[in-house]
């Protein structure tokens, strides 16, 4: 199975460890004529997130937490069957897994610091409100009787 386009980067220098990827192939459903009935073009890629040594500990903890709903015994699974060739499905599955791990290991966003409204803007707003209220009060026909 040579010709794989090689290490799939997750983020920075860290990439998917080829040795820890478990591939499984099966017959794919969908179009493809008689060929599809005989070739195992669907790809299932498994990666043991709980036992891997390839990811930094912080990333691993973060990923286990965020992907908790997708994991089965600490193993994350990605399937690909959109292409008719097994090789292209392998590529797609590996890229998808790398993207999934990149998203799951990303650092949390920095907390938002609330901005203060400048005093001048607030005073102008209150002044305009007062002016508007005076205008409306002037329209009330109390003194026109």
Tab-separated table of N, CA and C in Angstrom:
chain	number	residue	atom	x	y	z
A	1	UNK	N	0.825	-1.188	0.000
A	1	UNK	CA	0.000	0.000	0.000
A	1	UNK	C	0.870	1.253	0.000
A	2	UNK	N	1.929	1.282	-0.766
A	2	UNK	CA	2.751	2.472	-0.848
A	2	UNK	C	2.019	3.533	-1.644
A	3	UNK	N	2.583	4.725	-1.678
A	3	UNK	CA	1.961	5.780	-2.447
A	3	UNK	C	1.016	6.627	-1.610
A	4	UNK	N	0.893	6.303	-0.324
A	4	UNK	CA	0.092	7.159	0.548
A	4	UNK	C	0.819	8.484	0.634
A	5	UNK	N	0.068	9.571	0.702
A	5	UNK	CA	0.746	10.852	0.666
A	5	UNK	C	1.361	11.213	2.018
A	6	UNK	N	1.523	10.239	2.870
A	6	UNK	CA	2.390	10.407	4.017
A	6	UNK	C	1.776	11.111	5.203
A	7	UNK	N	2.641	11.547	6.101
A	7	UNK	CA	2.154	11.999	7.396
A	7	UNK	C	1.067	13.071	7.259
A	8	UNK	N	-0.023	12.857	7.971
A	8	UNK	CA	-1.129	13.798	7.932
A	8	UNK	C	-0.989	14.715	9.132
A	9	UNK	N	-0.634	15.982	8.883
A	9	UNK	CA	-0.392	16.891	10.004
A	9	UNK	C	-1.687	17.207	10.754
A	10	UNK	N	-1.566	17.240	12.076
A	10	UNK	CA	-2.709	17.629	12.896
A	10	UNK	C	-2.581	19.127	13.153
A	11	UNK	N	-1.508	19.513	13.838
A	11	UNK	CA	-1.223	20.927	14.033
A	11	UNK	C	0.235	21.062	14.423
A	12	UNK	N	0.909	22.029	13.819
A	12	UNK	CA	2.321	22.236	14.115
A	12	UNK	C	3.130	21.021	13.709
A	13	UNK	N	4.064	20.598	14.546
A	13	UNK	CA	4.917	19.464	14.190
A	13	UNK	C	4.243	18.103	14.410
A	14	UNK	N	3.077	18.089	15.049
A	14	UNK	CA	2.412	16.825	15.387
A	14	UNK	C	1.580	16.329	14.209
A	15	UNK	N	1.772	15.049	13.844
A	15	UNK	CA	0.954	14.473	12.778
A	15	UNK	C	0.447	13.094	13.196
A	16	UNK	N	-0.477	12.564	12.400
A	16	UNK	CA	-1.055	11.248	12.711
A	16	UNK	C	0.032	10.184	12.680
A	17	UNK	N	0.167	9.387	13.732
A	17	UNK	CA	1.182	8.335	13.728
A	17	UNK	C	0.720	7.151	12.882
A	18	UNK	N	1.386	6.929	11.743
A	18	UNK	CA	1.002	5.833	10.827
A	18	UNK	C	0.894	4.495	11.553
A	19	UNK	N	1.818	4.237	12.462
A	19	UNK	CA	1.866	2.941	13.143
A	19	UNK	C	0.632	2.691	14.006
A	20	UNK	N	-0.033	3.754	14.466
A	20	UNK	CA	-1.172	3.589	15.368
A	20	UNK	C	-2.524	3.614	14.655
A	21	UNK	N	-2.490	3.714	13.329
A	21	UNK	CA	-3.750	3.743	12.579
A	21	UNK	C	-4.174	2.331	12.207
A	22	UNK	N	-5.421	1.997	12.509
A	22	UNK	CA	-5.954	0.677	12.169
A	22	UNK	C	-6.929	0.835	11.009
A	23	UNK	N	-6.612	0.194	9.893
A	23	UNK	CA	-7.450	0.288	8.703
A	23	UNK	C	-8.318	-0.953	8.573
A	24	UNK	N	-9.562	-0.759	8.137
A	24	UNK	CA	-10.414	-1.892	7.822
A	24	UNK	C	-11.144	-1.574	6.520
A	25	UNK	N	-11.228	-2.552	5.650
A	25	UNK	CA	-11.842	-2.320	4.346
A	25	UNK	C	-13.045	-3.228	4.188
A	26	UNK	N	-14.087	-2.676	3.566
A	26	UNK	CA	-15.268	-3.490	3.323
A	26	UNK	C	-15.917	-3.023	2.030
A	27	UNK	N	-16.888	-3.775	1.571
A	27	UNK	CA	-17.553	-3.413	0.321
A	27	UNK	C	-18.418	-2.200	0.564
A	28	UNK	N	-18.349	-1.319	-0.373
A	28	UNK	CA	-19.063	-0.059	-0.269
A	28	UNK	C	-20.413	-0.179	-0.953
A	29	UNK	N	-21.413	0.513	-0.441
A	29	UNK	CA	-22.708	0.509	-1.124
A	29	UNK	C	-22.684	1.628	-2.155
A	30	UNK	N	-23.728	1.727	-2.949
A	30	UNK	CA	-23.812	2.825	-3.905
A	30	UNK	C	-23.351	2.437	-5.283
A	31	UNK	N	-23.203	3.433	-6.178
A	31	UNK	CA	-22.903	3.163	-7.583
A	31	UNK	C	-21.528	2.550	-7.790
A	32	UNK	N	-21.307	1.956	-8.948
A	32	UNK	CA	-20.005	1.377	-9.240
A	32	UNK	C	-20.101	0.146	-10.114
A	33	UNK	N	-21.291	-0.278	-10.440
A	33	UNK	CA	-21.456	-1.428	-11.342
A	33	UNK	C	-20.988	-2.724	-10.719
A	34	UNK	N	-20.577	-3.669	-11.569
A	34	UNK	CA	-20.192	-4.986	-11.064
A	34	UNK	C	-18.915	-4.915	-10.237
A	35	UNK	N	-18.088	-3.926	-10.540
A	35	UNK	CA	-16.810	-3.798	-9.842
A	35	UNK	C	-17.008	-3.632	-8.331
A	36	UNK	N	-18.049	-2.859	-7.963
A	36	UNK	CA	-18.262	-2.533	-6.551
A	36	UNK	C	-18.589	-3.784	-5.728
A	37	UNK	N	-19.138	-4.808	-6.386
A	37	UNK	CA	-19.509	-6.020	-5.663
A	37	UNK	C	-18.305	-6.875	-5.291
A	38	UNK	N	-17.180	-6.592	-5.911
A	38	UNK	CA	-16.013	-7.445	-5.672
A	38	UNK	C	-14.873	-6.726	-4.970
A	39	UNK	N	-14.941	-5.383	-4.896
A	39	UNK	CA	-13.794	-4.680	-4.305
A	39	UNK	C	-14.149	-4.060	-2.964
A	40	UNK	N	-13.197	-4.093	-2.060
A	40	UNK	CA	-13.406	-3.525	-0.733
A	40	UNK	C	-12.974	-2.062	-0.753
A	41	UNK	N	-13.859	-1.189	-1.228
A	41	UNK	CA	-13.440	0.211	-1.379
A	41	UNK	C	-13.826	1.078	-0.187
A	42	UNK	N	-14.765	0.630	0.644
A	42	UNK	CA	-15.093	1.427	1.833
A	42	UNK	C	-13.976	1.281	2.858
A	43	UNK	N	-13.609	2.408	3.456
A	43	UNK	CA	-12.499	2.420	4.402
A	43	UNK	C	-12.994	2.830	5.776
A	44	UNK	N	-12.536	2.107	6.792
A	44	UNK	CA	-12.820	2.486	8.173
A	44	UNK	C	-11.478	2.658	8.859
A	45	UNK	N	-11.251	3.843	9.385
A	45	UNK	CA	-9.975	4.155	10.022
A	45	UNK	C	-10.207	4.334	11.513
A	46	UNK	N	-9.448	3.568	12.322
A	46	UNK	CA	-9.582	3.669	13.779
A	46	UNK	C	-8.287	4.186	14.368
A	47	UNK	N	-8.435	4.992	15.418
A	47	UNK	CA	-7.267	5.556	16.090
A	47	UNK	C	-7.542	5.521	17.582
A	48	UNK	N	-6.654	4.834	18.324
A	48	UNK	CA	-6.850	4.699	19.766
A	48	UNK	C	-6.348	5.948	20.474
A	49	UNK	N	-7.267	6.840	20.719
A	49	UNK	CA	-6.946	8.131	21.326
A	49	UNK	C	-6.502	7.978	22.779
A	50	UNK	N	-7.106	7.030	23.475
A	50	UNK	CA	-6.804	6.857	24.896
A	50	UNK	C	-5.376	6.349	25.134
A	51	UNK	N	-4.869	5.520	24.213
A	51	UNK	CA	-3.559	4.890	24.438
A	51	UNK	C	-2.415	5.522	23.652
A	52	UNK	N	-2.720	6.477	22.789
A	52	UNK	CA	-1.674	7.029	21.926
A	52	UNK	C	-0.595	7.788	22.709
A	53	UNK	N	0.629	7.713	22.187
A	53	UNK	CA	1.743	8.459	22.778
A	53	UNK	C	2.131	9.612	21.854
A	54	UNK	N	1.484	9.673	20.690
A	54	UNK	CA	1.873	10.648	19.664
A	54	UNK	C	1.414	12.073	19.982
A	55	UNK	N	0.372	12.190	20.789
A	55	UNK	CA	-0.145	13.518	21.095
A	55	UNK	C	0.375	14.009	22.439
A	56	UNK	N	0.643	15.309	22.551
A	56	UNK	CA	1.008	15.859	23.853
A	56	UNK	C	-0.126	15.599	24.859
A	57	UNK	N	0.222	15.415	26.118
A	57	UNK	CA	-0.756	15.035	27.140
A	57	UNK	C	-1.943	15.999	27.223
A	58	UNK	N	-1.661	17.295	27.129
A	58	UNK	CA	-2.728	18.306	27.215
A	58	UNK	C	-3.718	18.131	26.061
A	59	UNK	N	-3.167	17.928	24.854
A	59	UNK	CA	-4.013	17.735	23.670
A	59	UNK	C	-4.879	16.501	23.839
A	60	UNK	N	-4.249	15.438	24.349
A	60	UNK	CA	-4.957	14.165	24.500
A	60	UNK	C	-6.150	14.332	25.444
A	61	UNK	N	-5.883	14.976	26.579
A	61	UNK	CA	-6.958	15.205	27.556
A	61	UNK	C	-8.096	16.003	26.925
A	62	UNK	N	-7.710	17.059	26.218
A	62	UNK	CA	-8.689	17.935	25.568
A	62	UNK	C	-9.524	17.154	24.547
A	63	UNK	N	-8.847	16.353	23.721
A	63	UNK	CA	-9.532	15.579	22.674
A	63	UNK	C	-10.465	14.537	23.283
A	64	UNK	N	-10.002	13.846	24.325
A	64	UNK	CA	-10.844	12.827	24.970
A	64	UNK	C	-12.115	13.466	25.525
A	65	UNK	N	-11.970	14.671	26.058
A	65	UNK	CA	-13.113	15.371	26.622
A	65	UNK	C	-14.090	15.803	25.529
A	66	UNK	N	-13.542	16.403	24.460
A	66	UNK	CA	-14.405	16.957	23.413
A	66	UNK	C	-15.027	15.901	22.513
A	67	UNK	N	-14.341	14.765	22.330
A	67	UNK	CA	-14.868	13.725	21.437
A	67	UNK	C	-15.556	12.601	22.212
A	68	UNK	N	-15.820	12.837	23.491
A	68	UNK	CA	-16.382	11.788	24.348
A	68	UNK	C	-17.580	11.074	23.711
A	69	UNK	N	-18.434	11.814	23.026
A	69	UNK	CA	-19.625	11.223	22.409
A	69	UNK	C	-19.314	10.327	21.224
A	70	UNK	N	-18.168	10.518	20.605
A	70	UNK	CA	-17.797	9.752	19.403
A	70	UNK	C	-16.924	8.553	19.701
A	71	UNK	N	-16.375	8.493	20.914
A	71	UNK	CA	-15.406	7.444	21.234
A	71	UNK	C	-16.076	6.162	21.689
A	72	UNK	N	-15.486	5.047	21.289
A	72	UNK	CA	-15.905	3.743	21.791
A	72	UNK	C	-14.658	3.142	22.433
A	73	UNK	N	-14.649	3.019	23.737
A	73	UNK	CA	-13.483	2.538	24.497
A	73	UNK	C	-12.211	3.326	24.157
A	74	UNK	N	-12.355	4.633	24.027
A	74	UNK	CA	-11.193	5.482	23.759
A	74	UNK	C	-10.713	5.464	22.321
A	75	UNK	N	-11.469	4.799	21.427
A	75	UNK	CA	-11.071	4.705	20.019
A	75	UNK	C	-11.999	5.571	19.167
A	76	UNK	N	-11.408	6.418	18.338
A	76	UNK	CA	-12.207	7.240	17.426
A	76	UNK	C	-12.191	6.574	16.046
A	77	UNK	N	-13.363	6.530	15.385
A	77	UNK	CA	-13.495	5.855	14.094
A	77	UNK	C	-13.986	6.834	13.029
A	78	UNK	N	-13.363	6.756	11.853
A	78	UNK	CA	-13.776	7.594	10.721
A	78	UNK	C	-14.007	6.673	9.533
A	79	UNK	N	-15.133	6.860	8.828
A	79	UNK	CA	-15.438	6.036	7.657
A	79	UNK	C	-15.428	6.886	6.409
A	80	UNK	N	-15.048	6.278	5.298
A	80	UNK	CA	-15.115	6.981	4.027
A	80	UNK	C	-15.496	6.000	2.924
A	81	UNK	N	-16.535	6.364	2.173
A	81	UNK	CA	-16.922	5.489	1.056
A	81	UNK	C	-17.399	6.301	-0.136
A	82	UNK	N	-17.063	7.603	-0.166
A	82	UNK	CA	-17.591	8.374	-1.283
A	82	UNK	C	-16.886	8.136	-2.613
A	83	UNK	N	-15.652	7.679	-2.574
A	83	UNK	CA	-14.930	7.435	-3.830
A	83	UNK	C	-15.012	5.960	-4.223
A	84	UNK	N	-14.800	5.696	-5.518
A	84	UNK	CA	-14.856	4.305	-5.969
A	84	UNK	C	-13.530	3.603	-5.748
A	85	UNK	N	-12.467	4.386	-5.510
A	85	UNK	CA	-11.178	3.721	-5.310
A	85	UNK	C	-10.825	3.693	-3.819
A	86	UNK	N	-10.316	2.564	-3.380
A	86	UNK	CA	-9.945	2.397	-1.985
A	86	UNK	C	-8.889	3.409	-1.580
A	87	UNK	N	-7.950	3.653	-2.480
A	87	UNK	CA	-6.850	4.561	-2.168
A	87	UNK	C	-7.367	5.959	-1.850
A	88	UNK	N	-8.317	6.443	-2.675
A	88	UNK	CA	-8.868	7.783	-2.442
A	88	UNK	C	-9.689	7.822	-1.163
A	89	UNK	N	-10.369	6.726	-0.850
A	89	UNK	CA	-11.124	6.663	0.398
A	89	UNK	C	-10.187	6.681	1.605
A	90	UNK	N	-9.028	6.021	1.454
A	90	UNK	CA	-8.023	6.033	2.532
A	90	UNK	C	-7.550	7.454	2.778
A	91	UNK	N	-7.246	8.141	1.682
A	91	UNK	CA	-6.798	9.541	1.778
A	91	UNK	C	-7.846	10.380	2.512
A	92	UNK	N	-9.086	10.264	2.050
A	92	UNK	CA	-10.182	11.049	2.623
A	92	UNK	C	-10.337	10.767	4.112
A	93	UNK	N	-10.307	9.474	4.481
A	93	UNK	CA	-10.482	9.099	5.890
A	93	UNK	C	-9.353	9.665	6.744
A	94	UNK	N	-8.117	9.575	6.268
A	94	UNK	CA	-6.975	10.063	7.043
A	94	UNK	C	-7.031	11.583	7.202
A	95	UNK	N	-7.368	12.272	6.128
A	95	UNK	CA	-7.463	13.737	6.195
A	95	UNK	C	-8.581	14.143	7.151
A	96	UNK	N	-9.701	13.403	7.083
A	96	UNK	CA	-10.836	13.699	7.958
A	96	UNK	C	-10.465	13.485	9.428
A	97	UNK	N	-9.747	12.406	9.702
A	97	UNK	CA	-9.331	12.124	11.079
A	97	UNK	C	-8.376	13.205	11.580
A	98	UNK	N	-7.427	13.605	10.737
A	98	UNK	CA	-6.477	14.656	11.125
A	98	UNK	C	-7.217	15.954	11.432
A	99	UNK	N	-8.210	16.290	10.608
A	99	UNK	CA	-8.983	17.517	10.815
A	99	UNK	C	-9.790	17.439	12.106
A	100	UNK	N	-10.357	16.261	12.356
A	100	UNK	CA	-11.152	16.053	13.565
A	100	UNK	C	-10.280	16.239	14.816
A	101	UNK	N	-9.086	15.642	14.778
A	101	UNK	CA	-8.168	15.761	15.918
A	101	UNK	C	-7.656	17.187	16.066
A	102	UNK	N	-7.415	17.870	14.948
A	102	UNK	CA	-6.948	19.261	15.011
A	102	UNK	C	-7.987	20.121	15.719
A	103	UNK	N	-9.256	19.894	15.362
A	103	UNK	CA	-10.334	20.679	15.970
A	103	UNK	C	-10.488	20.334	17.449
A	104	UNK	N	-10.389	19.045	17.766
A	104	UNK	CA	-10.599	18.597	19.144
A	104	UNK	C	-9.448	18.986	20.072
A	105	UNK	N	-8.245	19.175	19.514
A	105	UNK	CA	-7.108	19.506	20.377
A	105	UNK	C	-6.806	20.992	20.409
A	106	UNK	N	-7.575	21.783	19.653
A	106	UNK	CA	-7.328	23.229	19.603
A	106	UNK	C	-7.504	23.845	20.988
A	107	UNK	N	-6.662	24.823	21.315
A	107	UNK	CA	-6.802	25.460	22.626
A	107	UNK	C	-8.124	26.212	22.711
A	108	UNK	N	-8.702	26.310	23.910
A	108	UNK	CA	-9.972	27.023	24.031
A	108	UNK	C	-9.770	28.503	23.689
A	109	UNK	N	-10.794	29.167	23.170
A	109	UNK	CA	-10.634	30.580	22.821
A	109	UNK	C	-10.384	31.422	24.071
A	110	UNK	N	-9.662	32.520	23.890
A	110	UNK	CA	-9.390	33.401	25.028
A	110	UNK	C	-10.701	34.016	25.497
A	111	UNK	N	-10.854	34.164	26.816
A	111	UNK	CA	-12.106	34.749	27.304
A	111	UNK	C	-12.241	36.201	26.838
A	112	UNK	N	-13.448	36.611	26.547
A	112	UNK	CA	-13.689	37.955	26.046
A	112	UNK	C	-13.585	38.957	27.184
A	113	UNK	N	-12.813	40.016	26.946
A	113	UNK	CA	-12.733	41.078	27.949
A	113	UNK	C	-13.774	42.126	27.616
A	114	UNK	N	-14.701	42.369	28.541
A	114	UNK	CA	-15.739	43.343	28.213
A	114	UNK	C	-15.121	44.732	28.022
A	115	UNK	N	-15.598	45.445	27.018
A	115	UNK	CA	-15.048	46.774	26.760
A	115	UNK	C	-15.888	47.809	27.493
A	116	UNK	N	-15.247	48.894	27.937
A	116	UNK	CA	-15.990	49.945	28.630
A	116	UNK	C	-16.482	50.957	27.616
A	117	UNK	N	-17.701	51.432	27.828
A	117	UNK	CA	-18.247	52.449	26.936
A	117	UNK	C	-17.688	53.792	27.404
A	118	UNK	N	-17.101	54.571	26.489
A	118	UNK	CA	-16.549	55.866	26.892
A	118	UNK	C	-17.633	56.768	27.486
A	119	UNK	N	-17.254	57.553	28.471
A	119	UNK	CA	-18.234	58.360	29.181
A	119	UNK	C	-18.941	59.344	28.249
A	120	UNK	N	-18.187	59.912	27.305
A	120	UNK	CA	-18.756	60.889	26.371
A	120	UNK	C	-19.903	60.322	25.558
A	121	UNK	N	-19.738	59.083	25.116
A	121	UNK	CA	-20.769	58.442	24.290
A	121	UNK	C	-22.028	58.226	25.117
A	122	UNK	N	-21.853	57.780	26.352
A	122	UNK	CA	-22.994	57.538	27.231
A	122	UNK	C	-23.734	58.845	27.512
A	123	UNK	N	-22.976	59.921	27.776
A	123	UNK	CA	-23.605	61.216	28.066
A	123	UNK	C	-24.376	61.718	26.853
A	124	UNK	N	-23.786	61.539	25.656
A	124	UNK	CA	-24.458	61.986	24.440
A	124	UNK	C	-25.776	61.221	24.259
A	125	UNK	N	-25.743	59.912	24.517
A	125	UNK	CA	-26.953	59.090	24.387
A	125	UNK	C	-28.044	59.605	25.323
A	126	UNK	N	-27.676	59.869	26.575
A	126	UNK	CA	-28.663	60.347	27.553
A	126	UNK	C	-29.207	61.721	27.160
A	127	UNK	N	-28.309	62.581	26.637
A	127	UNK	CA	-28.720	63.926	26.207
A	127	UNK	C	-29.746	63.826	25.071
A	128	UNK	N	-29.444	62.912	24.082
A	128	UNK	CA	-30.359	62.741	22.946
A	128	UNK	C	-31.695	62.166	23.389
A	129	UNK	N	-31.649	61.258	24.375
A	129	UNK	CA	-32.903	60.691	24.897
A	129	UNK	C	-33.760	61.782	25.537
A	130	UNK	N	-33.100	62.642	26.292
A	130	UNK	CA	-33.823	63.714	26.986
A	130	UNK	C	-34.458	64.660	25.963
A	131	UNK	N	-33.675	64.974	24.913
A	131	UNK	CA	-34.163	65.872	23.875
A	131	UNK	C	-35.394	65.274	23.201
A	132	UNK	N	-35.312	63.993	22.900
A	132	UNK	CA	-36.404	63.293	22.225
A	132	UNK	C	-37.639	63.287	23.120
A	133	UNK	N	-37.429	63.055	24.410
A	133	UNK	CA	-38.570	63.002	25.327
A	133	UNK	C	-39.213	64.382	25.432
A	134	UNK	N	-38.382	65.454	25.420
A	134	UNK	CA	-38.932	66.820	25.458
A	134	UNK	C	-39.762	67.091	24.206
A	135	UNK	N	-39.242	66.646	23.033
A	135	UNK	CA	-39.961	66.838	21.780
A	135	UNK	C	-41.319	66.157	21.856
A	136	UNK	N	-41.338	64.925	22.346
A	136	UNK	CA	-42.598	64.182	22.417
A	136	UNK	C	-43.545	64.803	23.440
A	137	UNK	N	-42.970	65.273	24.541
A	137	UNK	CA	-43.808	65.882	25.569
A	137	UNK	C	-44.464	67.142	24.995
A	138	UNK	N	-43.721	67.844	24.146
A	138	UNK	CA	-44.246	69.061	23.522
A	138	UNK	C	-45.405	68.784	22.584
A	139	UNK	N	-45.506	67.555	22.096
A	139	UNK	CA	-46.594	67.199	21.174
A	139	UNK	C	-47.884	66.868	21.903
A	140	UNK	N	-47.809	66.640	23.215
A	140	UNK	CA	-49.023	66.305	23.957
A	140	UNK	C	-49.904	67.556	24.024
A	141	UNK	N	-51.113	67.444	23.594
A	141	UNK	CA	-51.980	68.636	23.460
A	141	UNK	C	-52.641	69.053	24.759
A	142	UNK	N	-51.852	69.266	25.812
A	142	UNK	CA	-52.465	69.659	27.090
A	142	UNK	C	-52.948	71.118	27.039
A	143	UNK	N	-52.099	71.996	26.539
A	143	UNK	CA	-52.370	73.429	26.639
A	143	UNK	C	-53.196	73.973	25.471
A	144	UNK	N	-53.655	73.063	24.599
A	144	UNK	CA	-54.327	73.558	23.388
A	144	UNK	C	-55.843	73.623	23.580
A	145	UNK	N	-56.369	73.596	24.682
A	145	UNK	CA	-57.783	73.428	24.870
A	145	UNK	C	-58.558	74.582	24.546
